Coordinates of C-alpha atoms and ligand atoms in Angstrom, one line a residue:
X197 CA 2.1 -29.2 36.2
X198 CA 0.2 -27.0 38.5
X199 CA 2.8 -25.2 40.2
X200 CA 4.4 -24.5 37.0
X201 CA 1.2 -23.2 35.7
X202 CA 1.1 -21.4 39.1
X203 CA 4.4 -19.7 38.3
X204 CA 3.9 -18.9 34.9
X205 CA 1.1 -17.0 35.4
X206 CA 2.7 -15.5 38.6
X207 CA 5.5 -14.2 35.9
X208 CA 3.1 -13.1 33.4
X209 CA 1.6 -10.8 36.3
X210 CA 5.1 -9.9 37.2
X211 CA 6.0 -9.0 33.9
X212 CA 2.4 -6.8 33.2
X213 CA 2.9 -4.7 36.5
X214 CA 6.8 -4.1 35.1
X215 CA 6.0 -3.4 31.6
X216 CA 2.7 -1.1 33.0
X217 CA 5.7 0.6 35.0
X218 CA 8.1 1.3 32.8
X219 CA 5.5 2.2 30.4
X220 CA 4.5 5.0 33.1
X221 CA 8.2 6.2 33.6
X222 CA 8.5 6.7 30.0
X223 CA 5.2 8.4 29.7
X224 CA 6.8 10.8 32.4
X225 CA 9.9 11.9 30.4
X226 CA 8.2 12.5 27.2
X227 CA 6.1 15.3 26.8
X228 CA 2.0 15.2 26.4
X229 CA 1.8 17.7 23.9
X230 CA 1.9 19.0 20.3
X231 CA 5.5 19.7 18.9
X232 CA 6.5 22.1 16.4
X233 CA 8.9 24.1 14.7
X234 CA 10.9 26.9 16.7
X235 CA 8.2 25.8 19.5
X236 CA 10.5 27.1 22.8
X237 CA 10.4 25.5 26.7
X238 CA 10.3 22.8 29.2
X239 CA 8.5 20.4 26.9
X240 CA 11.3 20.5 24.2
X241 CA 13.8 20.1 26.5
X242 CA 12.4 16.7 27.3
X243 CA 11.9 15.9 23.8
X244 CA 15.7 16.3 23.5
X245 CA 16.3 14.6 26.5
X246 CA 14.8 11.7 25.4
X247 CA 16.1 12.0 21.6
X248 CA 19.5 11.6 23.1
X249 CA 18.8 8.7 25.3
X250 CA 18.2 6.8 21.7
X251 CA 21.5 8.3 19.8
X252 CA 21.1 11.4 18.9
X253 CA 23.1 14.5 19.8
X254 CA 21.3 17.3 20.3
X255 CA 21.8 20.6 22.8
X256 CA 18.9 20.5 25.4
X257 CA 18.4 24.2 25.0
X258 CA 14.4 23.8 24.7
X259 CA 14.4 25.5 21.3
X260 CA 12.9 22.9 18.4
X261 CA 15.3 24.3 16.0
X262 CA 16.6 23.1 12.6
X263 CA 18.6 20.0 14.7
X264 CA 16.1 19.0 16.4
X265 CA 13.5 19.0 13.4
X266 CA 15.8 17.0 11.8
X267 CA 16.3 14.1 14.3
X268 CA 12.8 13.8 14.7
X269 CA 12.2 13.7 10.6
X270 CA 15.1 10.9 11.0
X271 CA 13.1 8.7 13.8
X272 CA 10.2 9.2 11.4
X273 CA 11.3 8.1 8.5
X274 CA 12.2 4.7 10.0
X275 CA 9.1 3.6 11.3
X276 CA 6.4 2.6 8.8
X277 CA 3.8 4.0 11.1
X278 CA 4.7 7.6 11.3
X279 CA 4.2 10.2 8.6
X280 CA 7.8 12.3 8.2
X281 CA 6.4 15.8 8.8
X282 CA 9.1 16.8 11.4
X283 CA 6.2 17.5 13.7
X284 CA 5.8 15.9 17.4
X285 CA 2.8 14.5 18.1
X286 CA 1.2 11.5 19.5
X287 CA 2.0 9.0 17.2
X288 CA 5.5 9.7 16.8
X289 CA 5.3 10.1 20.5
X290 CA 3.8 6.9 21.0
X291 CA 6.9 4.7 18.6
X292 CA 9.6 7.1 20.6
X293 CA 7.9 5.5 23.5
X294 CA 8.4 2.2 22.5
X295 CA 12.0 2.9 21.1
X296 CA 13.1 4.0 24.5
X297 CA 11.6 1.2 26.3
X298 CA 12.9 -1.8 24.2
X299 CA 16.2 -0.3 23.4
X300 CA 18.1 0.5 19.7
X301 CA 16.6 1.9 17.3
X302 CA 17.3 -0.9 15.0
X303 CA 15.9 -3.6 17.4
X304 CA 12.7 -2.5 15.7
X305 CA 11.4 -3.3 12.9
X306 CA 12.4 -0.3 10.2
X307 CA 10.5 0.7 7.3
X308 CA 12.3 -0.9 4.3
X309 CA 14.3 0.8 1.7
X310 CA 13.4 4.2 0.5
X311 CA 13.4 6.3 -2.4
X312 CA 12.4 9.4 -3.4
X313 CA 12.3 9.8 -6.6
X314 CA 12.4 14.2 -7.3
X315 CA 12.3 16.3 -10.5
X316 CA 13.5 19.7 -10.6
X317 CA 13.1 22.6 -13.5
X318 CA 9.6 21.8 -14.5
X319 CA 6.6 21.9 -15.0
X320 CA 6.9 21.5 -18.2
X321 CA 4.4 21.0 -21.4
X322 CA 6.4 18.1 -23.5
X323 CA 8.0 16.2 -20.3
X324 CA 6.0 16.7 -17.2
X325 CA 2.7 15.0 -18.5
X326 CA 4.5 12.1 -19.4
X327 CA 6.5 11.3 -16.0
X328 CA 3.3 11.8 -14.3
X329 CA 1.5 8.8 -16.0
X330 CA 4.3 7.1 -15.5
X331 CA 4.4 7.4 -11.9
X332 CA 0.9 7.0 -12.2
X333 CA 0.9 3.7 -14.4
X334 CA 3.6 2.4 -11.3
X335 CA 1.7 4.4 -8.7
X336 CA 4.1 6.0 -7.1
X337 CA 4.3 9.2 -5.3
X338 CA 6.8 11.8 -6.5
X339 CA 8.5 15.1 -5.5
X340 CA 8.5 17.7 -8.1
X341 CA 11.2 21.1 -7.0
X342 CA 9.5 24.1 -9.2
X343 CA 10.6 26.8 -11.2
X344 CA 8.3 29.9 -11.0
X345 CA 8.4 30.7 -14.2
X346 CA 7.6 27.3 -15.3
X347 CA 4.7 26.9 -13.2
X348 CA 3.6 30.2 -14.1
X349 CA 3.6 28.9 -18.1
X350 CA 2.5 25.8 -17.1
X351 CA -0.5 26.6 -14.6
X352 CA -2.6 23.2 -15.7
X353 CA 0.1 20.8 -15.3
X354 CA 0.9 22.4 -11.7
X355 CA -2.3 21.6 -11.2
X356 CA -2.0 18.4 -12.4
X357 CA 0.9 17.8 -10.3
X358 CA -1.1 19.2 -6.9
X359 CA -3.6 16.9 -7.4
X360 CA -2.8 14.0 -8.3
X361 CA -0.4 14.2 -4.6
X362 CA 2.3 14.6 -5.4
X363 CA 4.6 17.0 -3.6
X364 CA 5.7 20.2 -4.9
X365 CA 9.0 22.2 -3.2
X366 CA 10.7 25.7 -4.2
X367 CA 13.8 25.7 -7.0
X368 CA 13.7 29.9 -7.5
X369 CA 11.9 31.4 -9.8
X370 CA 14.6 32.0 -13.0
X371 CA 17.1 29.3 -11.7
X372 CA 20.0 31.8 -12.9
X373 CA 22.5 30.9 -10.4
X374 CA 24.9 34.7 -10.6
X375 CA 21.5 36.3 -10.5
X376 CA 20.2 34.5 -7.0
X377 CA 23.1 34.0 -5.5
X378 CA 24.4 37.3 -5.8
X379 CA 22.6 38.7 -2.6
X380 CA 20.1 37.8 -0.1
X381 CA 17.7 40.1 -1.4
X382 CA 17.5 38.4 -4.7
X383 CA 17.1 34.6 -3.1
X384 CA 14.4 35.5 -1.4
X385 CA 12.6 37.6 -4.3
X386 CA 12.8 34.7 -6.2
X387 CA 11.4 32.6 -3.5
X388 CA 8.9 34.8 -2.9
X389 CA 7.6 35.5 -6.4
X390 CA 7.5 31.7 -6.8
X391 CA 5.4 31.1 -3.7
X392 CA 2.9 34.1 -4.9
X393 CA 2.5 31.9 -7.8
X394 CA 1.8 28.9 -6.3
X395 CA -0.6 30.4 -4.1
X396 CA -2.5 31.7 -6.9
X397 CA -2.3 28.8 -9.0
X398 CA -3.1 26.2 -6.4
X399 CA -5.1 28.3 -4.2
X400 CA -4.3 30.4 -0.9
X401 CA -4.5 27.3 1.3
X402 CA -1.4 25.9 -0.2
X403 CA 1.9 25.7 1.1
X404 CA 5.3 23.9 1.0
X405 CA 7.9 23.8 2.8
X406 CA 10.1 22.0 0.5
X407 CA 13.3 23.9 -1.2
X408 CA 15.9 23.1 -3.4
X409 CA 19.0 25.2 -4.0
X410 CA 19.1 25.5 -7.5
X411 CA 22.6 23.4 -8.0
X412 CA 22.2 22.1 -4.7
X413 CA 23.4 23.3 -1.4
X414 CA 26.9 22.0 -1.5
X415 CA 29.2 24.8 -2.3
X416 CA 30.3 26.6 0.4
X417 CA 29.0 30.4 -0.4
X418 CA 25.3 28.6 -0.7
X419 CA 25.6 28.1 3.3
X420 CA 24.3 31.3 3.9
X421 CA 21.3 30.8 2.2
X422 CA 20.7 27.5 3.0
X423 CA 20.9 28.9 6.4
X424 CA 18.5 31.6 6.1
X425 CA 15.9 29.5 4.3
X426 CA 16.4 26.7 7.0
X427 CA 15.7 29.5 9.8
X428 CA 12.6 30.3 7.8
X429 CA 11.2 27.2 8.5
X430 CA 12.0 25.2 4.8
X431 CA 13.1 21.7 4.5
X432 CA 16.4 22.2 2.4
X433 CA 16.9 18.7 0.0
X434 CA 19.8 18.2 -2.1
X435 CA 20.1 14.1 -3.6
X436 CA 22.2 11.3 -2.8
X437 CA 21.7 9.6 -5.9
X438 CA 21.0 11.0 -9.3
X439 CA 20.6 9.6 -13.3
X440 CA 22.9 12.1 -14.7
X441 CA 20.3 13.6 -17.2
X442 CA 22.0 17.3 -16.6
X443 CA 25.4 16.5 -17.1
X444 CA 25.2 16.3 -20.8
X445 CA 22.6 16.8 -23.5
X446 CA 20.4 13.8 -24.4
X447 CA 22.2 11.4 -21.8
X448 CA 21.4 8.5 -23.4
X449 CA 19.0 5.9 -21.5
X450 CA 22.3 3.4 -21.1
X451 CA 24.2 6.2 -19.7
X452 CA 21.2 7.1 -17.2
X453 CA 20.9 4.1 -15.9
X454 CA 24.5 3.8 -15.7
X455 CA 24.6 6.6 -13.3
X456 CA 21.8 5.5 -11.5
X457 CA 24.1 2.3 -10.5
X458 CA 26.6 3.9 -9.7
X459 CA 25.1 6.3 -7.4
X460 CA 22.7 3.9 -5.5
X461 CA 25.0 2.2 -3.6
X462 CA 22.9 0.4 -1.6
X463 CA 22.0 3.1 0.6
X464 CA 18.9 2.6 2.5
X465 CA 17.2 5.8 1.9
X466 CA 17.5 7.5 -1.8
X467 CA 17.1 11.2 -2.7
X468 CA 17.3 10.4 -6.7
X469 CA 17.6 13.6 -8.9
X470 CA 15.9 13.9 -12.0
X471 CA 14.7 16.5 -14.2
X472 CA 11.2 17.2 -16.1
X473 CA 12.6 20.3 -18.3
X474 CA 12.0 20.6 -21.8
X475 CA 14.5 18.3 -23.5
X476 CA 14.3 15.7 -21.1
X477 CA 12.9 13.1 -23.7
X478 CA 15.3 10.6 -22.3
X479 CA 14.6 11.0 -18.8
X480 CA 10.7 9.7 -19.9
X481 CA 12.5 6.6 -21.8
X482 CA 14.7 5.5 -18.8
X483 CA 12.3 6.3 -15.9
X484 CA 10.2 3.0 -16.0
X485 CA 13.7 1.2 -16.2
X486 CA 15.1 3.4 -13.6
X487 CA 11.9 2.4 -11.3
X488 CA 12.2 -1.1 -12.4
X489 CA 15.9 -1.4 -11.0
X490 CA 15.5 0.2 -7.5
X491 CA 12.2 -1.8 -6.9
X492 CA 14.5 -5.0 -7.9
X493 CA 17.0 -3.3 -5.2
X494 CA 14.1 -3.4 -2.6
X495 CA 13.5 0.3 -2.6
X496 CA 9.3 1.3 -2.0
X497 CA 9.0 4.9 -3.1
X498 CA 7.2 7.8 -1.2
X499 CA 7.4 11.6 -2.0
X500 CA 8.5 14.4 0.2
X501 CA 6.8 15.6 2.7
X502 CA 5.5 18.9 2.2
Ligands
LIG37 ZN1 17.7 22.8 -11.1

């Protein structure tokens, strides 16, 4: 009994000094410090480094570029600990630490099922009000991709929006896709003219990095200016999952959630799309079912970081 006692606690020591090690060899290879956006050197190289050791593919050129943002908004988003700015710092460097120590990434413990639930086109006076005590009434945090010249007729429900945290991203300013997509110079009036707004309405402090492509970034002459408004530093969404209430008028709340079930697919993290324009009386009618189903699907909801 004694000697095994003996032995146990000789392999509890054993294990200690060897955990304490590694620990320290990990600590080595990631960096100490503050990571960011388009930050350049030695200290993003080993970031990389180390992403790669746990699956990702990145170049080790020491420039936290759009890639690398992205793989670190990835680690984030599956671990309920870490808050999915993109940024490196010592929390995220802390659960990186841990990944790279005990292995796979889904050895771990992930966060659950995600969705982000996003409405684009508003803010709006008849349809915006009315999603937001929703969400309220389920308590759920939303994302909401402007118009400018919504938000400039609508500077109370903005407000609204801002304050009650949820997150607010760019969707132009006239959402007239010849107009915007005839020419850089355009794109980035709109985006521009849309931010001064924001910026006024909810104060000089305010900022988002959140943007939409109005129609989403799929087509193949919007690469360019997804491009250029990723190398600006924004977050460029487009949805995996959606409830159809553009594709007709008045999609009935059947049809909606129809879509929904379609497009869900048991994927583990949801980009829904949605809409809060004028007309939208549907959308109001479906979403508490719509929220219903995907927490029956497991899904917890968060917004977007901005
Ligand atoms: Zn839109």
């Amino acid at each position: 009994m004694k000697t095994k006692f003996k032995i146990s606690l000789f392999l509890l020591t054993l294990f200690l000094i060897l955990g304490a090690v590694s620990d320290l060899t990990y600590a080595q290879e990631l960096p100490n410090v503050n990571l960011t956006y388009l930050q350049r050197g030695q200290a993003v190289k080993d970031l990389q480094s180390a992403l790669n050791k746990i699956g990702y593919k990145l170049d080790v050129d020491g420039v936290y570029g759009p890639n690398t943002r992205s793989a670190i908004l990835d680690f984030q988003r599956k671990y309920p600990s870490l808050v999915d700015d993109g940024k490196y710092g010592p929390k995220t460097r802390a659960v990186l630490m841990k990944v790279l120590k005990n292995g796979p990434v889904d050895e771990i413990p992930i966060k659950g099922k995600i969705a982000y639930l996003t409405f684009d086109d508003g803010p709006s006076k008849t349809i915006t009000p009315k999603i937001l005590q929703i969400l309220d009434k389920y308590d759920i945090k939303a994302t909401f991709f402007i118009l400018g010249n919504m938000a400039e007729q609508n500077p109370a429900i903005l407000k609204t929006i801002n304050s009650k945290g949820h997150s607010i991203g760019h969707h132009s300013y006239s959402h007239k896709y010849k107009y915007i997509y005839s020419n850089m110079d355009n794109f980035w009036g709109e985006i521009n003219r849309t931010e001064k707004i924001l910026k006024k309405q909810l104060g000089n402090n305010f900022h988002t990095h959140l943007l939409r492509l109005p129609g989403g970034s799929f087509e193949a002459y919007k690469k360019p200016y997804k491009k250029s408004a990723i190398d600006k530093g924004y977050r460029v969404y487009d949805w995996n999952a959606l409830n159809g209430d553009s594709e007709a008028k008045n999609v009935s709340v059947n049809r909606q959630m129809a879509r929904i079930k379609e497009t869900v697919k048991g994927q583990s993290e949801l980009i829904v799309l949605m809409h809060d324009s004028n007309g939208k009386e549907n959308t109001i009618k479906a979403l508490p079912q719509i929220i219903e189903y995907l927490k029956s699907k497991g899904y917890s909801f968060k917004a977007l970081s901005q």
